[in-house]
Every structure is written in structure tokens, then in C-alpha cells.
Tab-separated table of C-alpha atoms in Angstrom:
chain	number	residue	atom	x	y	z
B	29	UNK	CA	0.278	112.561	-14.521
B	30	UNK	CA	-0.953	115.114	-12.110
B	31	UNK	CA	-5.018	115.223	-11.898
B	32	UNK	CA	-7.116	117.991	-11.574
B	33	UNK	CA	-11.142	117.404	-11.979
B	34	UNK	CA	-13.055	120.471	-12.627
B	35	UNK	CA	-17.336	121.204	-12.025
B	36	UNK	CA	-19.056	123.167	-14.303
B	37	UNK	CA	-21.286	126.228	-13.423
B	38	UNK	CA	-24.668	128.052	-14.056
B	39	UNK	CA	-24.933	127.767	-17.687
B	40	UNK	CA	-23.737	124.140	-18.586
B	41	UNK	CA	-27.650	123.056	-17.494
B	42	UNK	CA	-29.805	121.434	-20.189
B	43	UNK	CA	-32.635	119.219	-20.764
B	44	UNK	CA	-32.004	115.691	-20.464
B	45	UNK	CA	-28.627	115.749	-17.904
B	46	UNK	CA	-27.957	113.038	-15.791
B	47	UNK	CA	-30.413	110.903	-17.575
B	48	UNK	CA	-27.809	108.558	-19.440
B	49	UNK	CA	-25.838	108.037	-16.084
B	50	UNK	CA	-29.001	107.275	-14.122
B	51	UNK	CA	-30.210	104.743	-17.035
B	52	UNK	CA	-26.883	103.001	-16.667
B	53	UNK	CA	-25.940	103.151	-12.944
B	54	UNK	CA	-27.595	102.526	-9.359
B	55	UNK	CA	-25.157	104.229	-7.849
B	56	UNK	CA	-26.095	107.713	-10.508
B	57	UNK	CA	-29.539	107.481	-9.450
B	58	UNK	CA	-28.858	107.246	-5.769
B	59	UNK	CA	-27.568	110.616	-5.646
B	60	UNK	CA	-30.987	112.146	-7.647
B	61	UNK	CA	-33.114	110.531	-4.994
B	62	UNK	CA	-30.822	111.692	-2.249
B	63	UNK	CA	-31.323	115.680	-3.603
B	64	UNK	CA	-35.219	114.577	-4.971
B	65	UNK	CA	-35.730	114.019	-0.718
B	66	UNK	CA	-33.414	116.747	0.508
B	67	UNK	CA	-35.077	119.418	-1.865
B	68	UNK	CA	-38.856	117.991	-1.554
B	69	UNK	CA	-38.861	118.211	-5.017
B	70	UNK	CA	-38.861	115.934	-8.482
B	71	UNK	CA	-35.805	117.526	-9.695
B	72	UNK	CA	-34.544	114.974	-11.262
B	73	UNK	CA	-37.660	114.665	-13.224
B	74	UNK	CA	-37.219	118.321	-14.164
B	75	UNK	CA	-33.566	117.438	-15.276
B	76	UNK	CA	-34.792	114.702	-17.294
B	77	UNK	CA	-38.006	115.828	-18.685
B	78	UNK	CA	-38.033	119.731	-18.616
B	79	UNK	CA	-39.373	122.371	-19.097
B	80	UNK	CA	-36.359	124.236	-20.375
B	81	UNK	CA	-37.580	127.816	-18.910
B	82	UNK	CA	-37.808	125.511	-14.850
B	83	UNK	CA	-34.713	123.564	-15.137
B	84	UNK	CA	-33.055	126.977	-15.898
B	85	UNK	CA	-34.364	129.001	-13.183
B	86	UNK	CA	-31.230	129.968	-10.774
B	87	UNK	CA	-32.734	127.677	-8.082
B	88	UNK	CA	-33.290	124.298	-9.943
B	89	UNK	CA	-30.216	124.884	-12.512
B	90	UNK	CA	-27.724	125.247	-9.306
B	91	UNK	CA	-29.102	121.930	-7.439
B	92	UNK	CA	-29.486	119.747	-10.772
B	93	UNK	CA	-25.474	120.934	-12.185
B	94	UNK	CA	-24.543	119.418	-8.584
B	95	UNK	CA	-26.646	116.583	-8.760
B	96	UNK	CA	-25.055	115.376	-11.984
B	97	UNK	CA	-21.698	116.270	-11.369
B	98	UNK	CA	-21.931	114.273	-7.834
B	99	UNK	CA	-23.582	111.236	-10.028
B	100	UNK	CA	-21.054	111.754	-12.242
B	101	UNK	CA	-18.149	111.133	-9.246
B	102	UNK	CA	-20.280	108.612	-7.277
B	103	UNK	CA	-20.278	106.363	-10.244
B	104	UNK	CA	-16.705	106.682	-10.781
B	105	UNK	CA	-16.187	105.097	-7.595
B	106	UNK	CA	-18.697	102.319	-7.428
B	107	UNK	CA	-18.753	100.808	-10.518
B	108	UNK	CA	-14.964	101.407	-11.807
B	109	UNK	CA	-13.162	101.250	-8.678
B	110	UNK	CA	-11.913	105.174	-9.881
B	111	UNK	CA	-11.814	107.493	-6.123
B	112	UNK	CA	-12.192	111.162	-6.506
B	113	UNK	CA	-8.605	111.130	-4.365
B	114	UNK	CA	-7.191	110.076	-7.771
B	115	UNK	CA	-6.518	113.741	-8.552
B	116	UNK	CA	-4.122	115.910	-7.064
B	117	UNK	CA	-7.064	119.060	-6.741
B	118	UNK	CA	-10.379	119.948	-7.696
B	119	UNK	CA	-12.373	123.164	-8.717
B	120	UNK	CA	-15.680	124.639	-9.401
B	121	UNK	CA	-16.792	127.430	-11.324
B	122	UNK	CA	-19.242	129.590	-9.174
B	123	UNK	CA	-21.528	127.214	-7.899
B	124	UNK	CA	-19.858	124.239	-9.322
B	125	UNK	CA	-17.378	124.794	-6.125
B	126	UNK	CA	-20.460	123.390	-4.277
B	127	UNK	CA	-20.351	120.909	-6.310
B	128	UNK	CA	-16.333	119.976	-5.761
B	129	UNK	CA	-17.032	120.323	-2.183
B	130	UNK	CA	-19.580	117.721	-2.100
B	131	UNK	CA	-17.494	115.423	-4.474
B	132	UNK	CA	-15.016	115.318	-2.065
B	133	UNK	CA	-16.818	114.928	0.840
B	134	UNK	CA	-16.752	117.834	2.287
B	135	UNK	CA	-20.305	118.488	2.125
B	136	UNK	CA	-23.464	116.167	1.889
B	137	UNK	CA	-24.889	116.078	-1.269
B	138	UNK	CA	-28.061	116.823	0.447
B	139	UNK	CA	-26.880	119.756	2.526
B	140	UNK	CA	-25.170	120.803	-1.235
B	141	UNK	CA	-28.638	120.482	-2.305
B	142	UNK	CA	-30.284	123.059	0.049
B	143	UNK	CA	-27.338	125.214	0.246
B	144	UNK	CA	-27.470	125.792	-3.790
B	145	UNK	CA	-31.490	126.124	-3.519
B	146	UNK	CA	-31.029	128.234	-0.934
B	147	UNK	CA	-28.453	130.216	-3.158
B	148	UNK	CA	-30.257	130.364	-6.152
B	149	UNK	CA	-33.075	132.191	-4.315
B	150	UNK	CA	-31.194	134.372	-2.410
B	151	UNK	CA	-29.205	135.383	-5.366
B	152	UNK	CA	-32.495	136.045	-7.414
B	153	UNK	CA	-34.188	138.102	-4.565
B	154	UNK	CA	-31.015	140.474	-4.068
B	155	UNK	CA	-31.853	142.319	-6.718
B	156	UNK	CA	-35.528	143.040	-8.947
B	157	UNK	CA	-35.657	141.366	-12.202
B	158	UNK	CA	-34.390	144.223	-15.099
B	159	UNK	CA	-32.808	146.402	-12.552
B	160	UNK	CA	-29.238	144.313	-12.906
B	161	UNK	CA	-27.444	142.864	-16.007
B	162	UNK	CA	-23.606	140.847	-16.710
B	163	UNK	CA	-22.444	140.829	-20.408
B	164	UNK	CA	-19.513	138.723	-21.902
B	165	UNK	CA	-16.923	140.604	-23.173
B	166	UNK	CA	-14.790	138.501	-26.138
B	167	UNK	CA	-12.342	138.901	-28.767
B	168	UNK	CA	-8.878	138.370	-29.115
B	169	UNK	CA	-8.014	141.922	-28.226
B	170	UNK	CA	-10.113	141.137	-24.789
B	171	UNK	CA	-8.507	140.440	-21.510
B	172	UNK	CA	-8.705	141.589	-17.877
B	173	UNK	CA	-7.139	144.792	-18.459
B	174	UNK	CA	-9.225	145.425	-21.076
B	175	UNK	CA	-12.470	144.028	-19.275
B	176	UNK	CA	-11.353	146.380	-15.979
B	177	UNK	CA	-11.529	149.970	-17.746
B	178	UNK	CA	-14.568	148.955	-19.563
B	179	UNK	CA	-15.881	148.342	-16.105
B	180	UNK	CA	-14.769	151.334	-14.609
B	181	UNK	CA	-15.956	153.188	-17.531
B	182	UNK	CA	-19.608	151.874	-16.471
B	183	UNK	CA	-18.884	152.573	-13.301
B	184	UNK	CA	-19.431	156.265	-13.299
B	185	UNK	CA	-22.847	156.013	-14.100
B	186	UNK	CA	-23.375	152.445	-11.502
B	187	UNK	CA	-22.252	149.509	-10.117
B	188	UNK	CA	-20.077	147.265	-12.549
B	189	UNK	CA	-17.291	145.115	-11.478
B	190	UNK	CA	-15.420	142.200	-13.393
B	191	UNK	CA	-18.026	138.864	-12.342
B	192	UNK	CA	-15.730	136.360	-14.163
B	193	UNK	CA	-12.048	136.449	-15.208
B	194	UNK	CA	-12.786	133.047	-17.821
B	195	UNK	CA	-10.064	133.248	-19.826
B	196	UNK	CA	-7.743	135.181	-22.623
B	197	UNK	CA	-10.504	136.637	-24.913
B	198	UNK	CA	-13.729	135.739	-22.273
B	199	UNK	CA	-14.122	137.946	-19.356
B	200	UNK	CA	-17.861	139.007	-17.789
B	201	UNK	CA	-19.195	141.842	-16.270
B	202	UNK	CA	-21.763	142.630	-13.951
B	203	UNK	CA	-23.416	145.485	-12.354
B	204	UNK	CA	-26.373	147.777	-12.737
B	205	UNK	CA	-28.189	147.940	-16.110
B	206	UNK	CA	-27.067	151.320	-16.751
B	207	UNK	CA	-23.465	150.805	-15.490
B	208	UNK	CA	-23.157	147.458	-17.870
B	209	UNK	CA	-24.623	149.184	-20.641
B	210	UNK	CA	-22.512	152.068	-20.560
B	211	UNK	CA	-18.958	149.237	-20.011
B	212	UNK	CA	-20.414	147.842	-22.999
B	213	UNK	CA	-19.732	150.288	-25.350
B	214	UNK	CA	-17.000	151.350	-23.559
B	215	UNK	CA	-15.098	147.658	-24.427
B	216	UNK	CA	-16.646	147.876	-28.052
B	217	UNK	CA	-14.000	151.334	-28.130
B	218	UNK	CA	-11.188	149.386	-26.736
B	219	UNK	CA	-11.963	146.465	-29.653
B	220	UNK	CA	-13.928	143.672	-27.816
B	221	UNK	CA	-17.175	142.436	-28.425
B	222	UNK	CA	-19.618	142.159	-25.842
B	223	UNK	CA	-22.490	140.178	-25.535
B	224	UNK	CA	-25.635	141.117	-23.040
B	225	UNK	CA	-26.253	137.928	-20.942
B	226	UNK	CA	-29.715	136.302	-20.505
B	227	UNK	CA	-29.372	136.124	-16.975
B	228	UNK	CA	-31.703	136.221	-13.871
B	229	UNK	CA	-29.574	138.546	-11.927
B	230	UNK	CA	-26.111	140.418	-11.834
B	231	UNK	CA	-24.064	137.794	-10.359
B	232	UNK	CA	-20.840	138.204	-8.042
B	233	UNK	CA	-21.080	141.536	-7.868
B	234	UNK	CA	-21.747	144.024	-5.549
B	235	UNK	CA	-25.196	144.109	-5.634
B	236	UNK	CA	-25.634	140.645	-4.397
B	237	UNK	CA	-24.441	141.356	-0.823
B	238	UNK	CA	-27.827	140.662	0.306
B	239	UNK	CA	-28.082	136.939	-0.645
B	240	UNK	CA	-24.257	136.999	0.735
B	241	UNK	CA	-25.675	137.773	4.064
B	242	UNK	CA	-28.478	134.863	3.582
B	243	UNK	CA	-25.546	132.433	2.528
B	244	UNK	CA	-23.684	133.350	5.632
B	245	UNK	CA	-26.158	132.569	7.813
B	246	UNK	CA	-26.818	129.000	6.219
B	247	UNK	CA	-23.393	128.482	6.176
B	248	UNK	CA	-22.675	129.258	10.026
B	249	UNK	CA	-24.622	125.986	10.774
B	250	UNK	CA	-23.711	123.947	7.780
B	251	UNK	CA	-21.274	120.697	8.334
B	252	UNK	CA	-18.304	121.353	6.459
B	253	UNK	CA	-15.339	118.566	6.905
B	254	UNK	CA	-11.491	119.016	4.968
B	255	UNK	CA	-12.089	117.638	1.184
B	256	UNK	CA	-10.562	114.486	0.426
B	257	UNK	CA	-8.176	116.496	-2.467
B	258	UNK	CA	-7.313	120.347	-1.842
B	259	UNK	CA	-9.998	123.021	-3.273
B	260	UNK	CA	-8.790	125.265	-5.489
B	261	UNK	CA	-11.141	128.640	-4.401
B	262	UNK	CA	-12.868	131.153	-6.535
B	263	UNK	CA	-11.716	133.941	-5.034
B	264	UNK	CA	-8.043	133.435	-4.317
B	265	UNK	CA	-6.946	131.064	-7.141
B	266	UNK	CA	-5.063	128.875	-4.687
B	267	UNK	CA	-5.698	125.427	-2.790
B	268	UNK	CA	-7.847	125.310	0.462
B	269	UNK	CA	-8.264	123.093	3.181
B	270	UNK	CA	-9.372	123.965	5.889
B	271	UNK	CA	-13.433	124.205	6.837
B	272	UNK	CA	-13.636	127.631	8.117
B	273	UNK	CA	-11.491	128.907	5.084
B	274	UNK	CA	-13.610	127.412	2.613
B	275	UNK	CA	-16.714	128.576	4.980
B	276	UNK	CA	-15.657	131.983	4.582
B	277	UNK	CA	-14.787	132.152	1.058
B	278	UNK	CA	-18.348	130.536	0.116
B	279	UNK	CA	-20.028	133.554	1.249
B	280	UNK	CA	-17.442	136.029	-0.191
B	281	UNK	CA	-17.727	134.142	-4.051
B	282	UNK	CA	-21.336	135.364	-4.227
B	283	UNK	CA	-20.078	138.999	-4.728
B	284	UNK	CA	-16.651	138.320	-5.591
B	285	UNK	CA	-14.769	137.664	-8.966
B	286	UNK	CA	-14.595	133.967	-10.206
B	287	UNK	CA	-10.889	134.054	-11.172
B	288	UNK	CA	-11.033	131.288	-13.208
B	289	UNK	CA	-8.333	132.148	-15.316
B	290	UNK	CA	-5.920	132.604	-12.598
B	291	UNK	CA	-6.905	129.416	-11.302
B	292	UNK	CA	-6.341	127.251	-13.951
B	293	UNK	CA	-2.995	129.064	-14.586
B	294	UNK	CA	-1.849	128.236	-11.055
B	295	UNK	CA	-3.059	124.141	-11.513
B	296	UNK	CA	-1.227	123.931	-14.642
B	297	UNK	CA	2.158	125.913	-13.617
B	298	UNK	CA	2.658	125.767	-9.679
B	299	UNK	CA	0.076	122.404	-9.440
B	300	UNK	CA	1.560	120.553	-12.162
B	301	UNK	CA	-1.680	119.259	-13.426
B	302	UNK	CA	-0.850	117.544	-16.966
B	303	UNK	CA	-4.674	116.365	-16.939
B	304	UNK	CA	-7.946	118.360	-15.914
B	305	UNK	CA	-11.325	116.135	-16.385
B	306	UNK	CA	-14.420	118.254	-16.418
B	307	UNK	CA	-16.976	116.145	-13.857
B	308	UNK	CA	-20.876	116.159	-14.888
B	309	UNK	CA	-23.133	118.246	-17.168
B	310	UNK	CA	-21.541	119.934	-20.744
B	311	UNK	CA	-17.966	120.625	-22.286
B	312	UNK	CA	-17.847	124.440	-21.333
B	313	UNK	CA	-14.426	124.153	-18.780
B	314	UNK	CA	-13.191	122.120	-20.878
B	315	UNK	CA	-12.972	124.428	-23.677
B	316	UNK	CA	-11.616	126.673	-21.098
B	317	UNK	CA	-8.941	124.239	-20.436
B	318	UNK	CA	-7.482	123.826	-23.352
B	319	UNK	CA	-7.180	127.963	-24.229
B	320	UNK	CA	-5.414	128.636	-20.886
B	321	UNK	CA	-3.395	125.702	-20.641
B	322	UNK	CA	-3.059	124.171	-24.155
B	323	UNK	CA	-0.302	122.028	-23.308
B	324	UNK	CA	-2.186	119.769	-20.803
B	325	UNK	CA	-4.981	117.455	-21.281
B	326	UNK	CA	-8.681	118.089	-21.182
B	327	UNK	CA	-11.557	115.788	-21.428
B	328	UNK	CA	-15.458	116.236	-20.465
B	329	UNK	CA	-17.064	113.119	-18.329
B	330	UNK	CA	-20.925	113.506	-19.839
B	331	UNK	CA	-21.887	110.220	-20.507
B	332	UNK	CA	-21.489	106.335	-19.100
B	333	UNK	CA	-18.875	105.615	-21.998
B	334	UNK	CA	-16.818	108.530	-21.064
B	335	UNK	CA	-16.642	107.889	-17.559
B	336	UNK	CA	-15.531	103.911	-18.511
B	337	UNK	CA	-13.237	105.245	-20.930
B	338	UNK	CA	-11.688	107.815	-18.455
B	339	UNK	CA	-11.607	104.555	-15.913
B	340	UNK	CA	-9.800	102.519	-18.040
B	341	UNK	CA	-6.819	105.606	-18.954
B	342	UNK	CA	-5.788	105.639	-15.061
């Protein structure tokens, strides 16, 4: 049964994560003090405690998703014998490919930690609060087609691209507030529904070239080593390897499409992958999983039991 264990992305946070799996396991709470040092910050406090509105500002929400997903994996390992080289490839959505990286060794946790911080705040300053916007685009009459003329209907008045090709009937956009307003009613005519997104910023688009530049810059100096199990990359939908690949295609995902969809699609058909196990905080791939590739298995790793459970299936 081929393996493929997916992270979850901006979105998936909540109040509360990570808190079973650091109850139950030393090895779960080593990680949070690893990224509590590496950030100078109580974030796992945050993750535990709250405030909703902090844990879900683009710069703590990136970080903490990572931090439990990484618990999540770490645990896995020490306390049911269960290697993340088990499955045959991983993937992330958006940041959760940060996450996969550092899963697999890639990446240190803690230089996951600082790149994501580092992300989230270069993301945020790329573009002034209001003057951006991304909106979801669903219905069963929605798809990429569909979500592309909507976007180049907004696109005569502004930028607005396709941000995220999710699957059948969930597609976002992303772009100027103008230019998403105007795709918006342009996909309502073509029989989807769209729904404005309470977001901080319009993500992989265009407009976020300048925290692209900041996130190239990190990256030139970050330590990047092969993963343990082939990355399956945002932006081209097929497996990656090698460091200065994956380098290059972590600055080019912050204003490039997520093509989820296409991703997923190539796991199931050309990968094999019978199984995919979504790795840390919420259900949301998973639900994802089972639209695009019905036929295969999908389970969410959340809590203690599910990662014994998931042990104990292998």
C-alpha cells in the first residue's frame, strides 16, 4: 500500500493544537520548545491558550501549523517505532511544504521556524491591509476553467490570478480588491459561488513578489539537505529532490499557484498512493483527498489515539 503523508496549510490553525500530543508525548513537546527557542517566543503557549485573533495572524499561524505537524511526525517515530520513510512521498499545501520539508529532514525545525516567521511577515508587508483580497470560488459547476475566465475577467480592471487549484468544485483567487471583486461576479455568471476570504493578504499572487524577494534572500543561506521521501512541489505537481530545486521553487510558491489538485491527481495515478495520511493540525486535506481521489484512503493524524491507531495499521 503505497504512502503518501500530506501537511496542512494556513487555515487548518485553531485554538488548542498540539496540546493533546504534547500532554501525551516527550518527544511532541520537544519540538514546541525547539520552535518556543528558535522563534524567542511562547508560541506554543499561544497554540495552546490563544487568543484566537494572535494564533491566526500570518506569522504565528505559519510557525504553530509546522510545529504540530513536526510533533505530529516526531512522535510517530519515537514512541511507535513508525519513520516518516514509511511513505513513498510527502506534500504540503502552501506553507505546509515547510512543514514536509522539515518532517523529512530536510530542514531544521528551527530554521522551519524562522523561515515561516519570516514568511508570514514578509507576506503581510507586500501588500497594505484592504488594498488585496482572494475569494473561494465553489460549486459543482466550478473548476479551473471556470475559475481562469473569472480571473481574467477581474483582470481588466487589476491583478487576479488563480492562488489555489484545491480541487473539482474549490478553486481560489487572488489579486487586487477591485480585480477579485469584479472575478467574483464574473464566476457568479458562469454558475459558481464565491466566497470573499478573511484573509491578511492576497496570497500567491502577483502582488506578493516583494516578500518573494525577502524569502529568496533567507533562503540563499538556509541549510537545505535531500528529504528522506521525495517532495511533491506546489508549483509543478511532481516529486523533488534535489536542494537547489526545492530552494528555488520555495521562493517561486509565494506568488505562484498551489496546484493542489494536480498534485494529488499525479500521487494517486502516476505515484500509486492507495493511502494519503494528513500529518498535524485539522481534517481540511483530507476532505480534499477523498473528492480528488475517492478510491484511495484518507485519514487525519490530530490526536495521540489517531497516531497509535495509524501505528498499529502499518
Amino acid at each position: 500500500m503505497a504512502l503518501a503523508l500530506l501537511f496542512p496549510g494556513q487555515g487548518s490553525q485553531s485554538v488548542g493544537m498540539g496540546a493533546a500530543l504534547a500532554d501525551a508525548f516527550a518527544s511532541a513537546r520537544e519540538v514546541f520548545a525547539e520552535v518556543d527557542e528558535a522563534l524567542g517566543q511562547q508560541l506554543s503557549v499561544l497554540m495552546r491558550e490563544g487568543p484566537e485573533d494572535q494564533l491566526t495572524l500570518t506569522e504565528n499561524a505559519q510557525p504553530a501549523l509546522m510545529a504540530v505537524s513536526v510533533a505530529a511526525i516526531r512522535a510517530l517515530k519515537a514512541e511507535f517505532g513508525v519513520n516518516v520513510t514509511r511513505a513513498g512521498f510527502v506534500a504540503g499545501h502552501s506553507l505546509g511544504e515547510y512543514s514536509a520539508l522539515a518532517a523529512t529532514g530536510a530542514v531544521s525545525p528551527s530554521d522551519t521556524a524562522r523561515l515561516l516567521k519570516l514568511r508570514g511577515q514578509a507576506m503581510q508587508r507586500a501588500v497594505p491591509v484592504g488594498q488585496g483580497a482572494m475569494a473561494s470560488l465553489i460549486g459543482p459547476k466550478t473548476d479551473l476553467a471556470l475559475a481562469e475566465a473569472a480571473a481574467q475577467a477581474g483582470s481588466e480592471v487589476g491583478v487576479c490570478v488563480v492562488a489555489n487549484d484545491n480541487n473539482q468544485g474549490n478553486v481560489v483567487i487572488s489579486g487586487e480588491k477591485a480585480a477579485v471583486d469584479r472575478a467574483i461576479e464574473a464566476a457568479k455568471a458562469l454558475g459558481a459561488r464565491a466566497i470573499p476570504l478573511n484573509v491578511s493578504a492576497p496570497f500567491h499572487c502577483p502582488l506578493m513578489q516583494p516578500a518573494a524577494a525577502e524569502m529568496a534572500a533567507a533562503l540563499a543561506s538556509a541549510a537545505i539537505h535531500a528529504p528522506a521521501v521525495p517532495l511533491v512541489a506546489n508549483v509543478t505537481a511532481r516529486p523533488e529532490s534535489d536542494p537547489e530545486t526545492i530552494r528555488h521553487l520555495l521562493v517561486e510558491q509565494v506568488t505562484g499557484r498551489v496546484r493542489w489538485r494536480e498534485s494529488m491527481e499525479w500521487l494517486a495515478r502516476e505515484g500509486g498512493v492507495t493511502r494519503f495520511v494528513e500529518v498535524g493540525s485539522g481534517k481540511v486535506l483530507t476532505g480534499m483527498a477523498r473528492r480528488i481521489a475517492p478510491e484511495a484512503e484518507s485519514l487525519a493524524l490530530n490526536t495521540p489515539e489517531e497516531l497509535e491507531a495509524f501505528a498499529r495499521s502499518l
